[in-house]
Amino acid sequence: VIYYPWQVLPDPAGGDESYRFGCVTILEYAGDGLWSYQEDLYNPEEAREVLKRWIAAGGRLATKPSA
């Protein structure tokens, strides 16, 4: 399966500002209802610009709890 989903971040202000970039996803079916492989391809510069705009608008990245 090859498809083109949008990677979408929610508007930090709760409005309708768009923070998204395209990604090509390739999935390989293994049989018995299982997938054996996934590969995501995207333009890292486009993703970086979207993330920069999103953070500047108040978006926050999740942090791992310390163990």
Short mmCIF file of C-alpha atoms in Angstrom, two decimals, residues 23-51:
data_model
loop_
_atom_site.label_atom_id
_atom_site.label_comp_id
_atom_site.label_asym_id
_atom_site.label_seq_id
_atom_site.Cartn_x
_atom_site.Cartn_y
_atom_site.Cartn_z
CA CYS A 23 4.20 12.42 3.76
CA VAL A 24 4.31 9.38 1.48
CA THR A 25 3.81 6.17 3.48
CA ILE A 26 4.65 2.74 2.09
CA LEU A 27 3.24 -0.34 3.83
CA GLU A 28 4.06 -3.95 2.97
CA TYR A 29 1.52 -6.60 3.86
CA ALA A 30 2.91 -9.74 5.55
CA GLY A 31 -0.28 -11.79 5.49
CA ASP A 32 -2.59 -13.00 8.23
CA GLY A 33 -3.73 -9.45 8.95
CA LEU A 34 -0.20 -8.21 9.73
CA TRP A 35 2.06 -5.57 8.21
CA SER A 36 5.76 -6.35 7.81
CA TYR A 37 7.17 -2.98 6.81
CA GLN A 38 6.45 0.75 6.94
CA GLU A 39 8.48 3.55 5.41
CA ASP A 40 7.64 7.26 5.60
CA LEU A 41 9.08 9.74 3.12
CA TYR A 42 8.74 13.48 3.56
CA ASN A 43 10.60 16.71 2.86
CA PRO A 44 12.53 17.45 6.08
CA GLU A 45 12.81 21.15 5.25
CA GLU A 46 9.03 21.45 4.88
CA ALA A 47 8.51 19.57 8.17
CA ARG A 48 11.06 21.78 9.94
CA GLU A 49 9.33 24.97 8.76
CA VAL A 50 5.90 23.72 9.85
CA LEU A 51 7.26 22.70 13.27
#
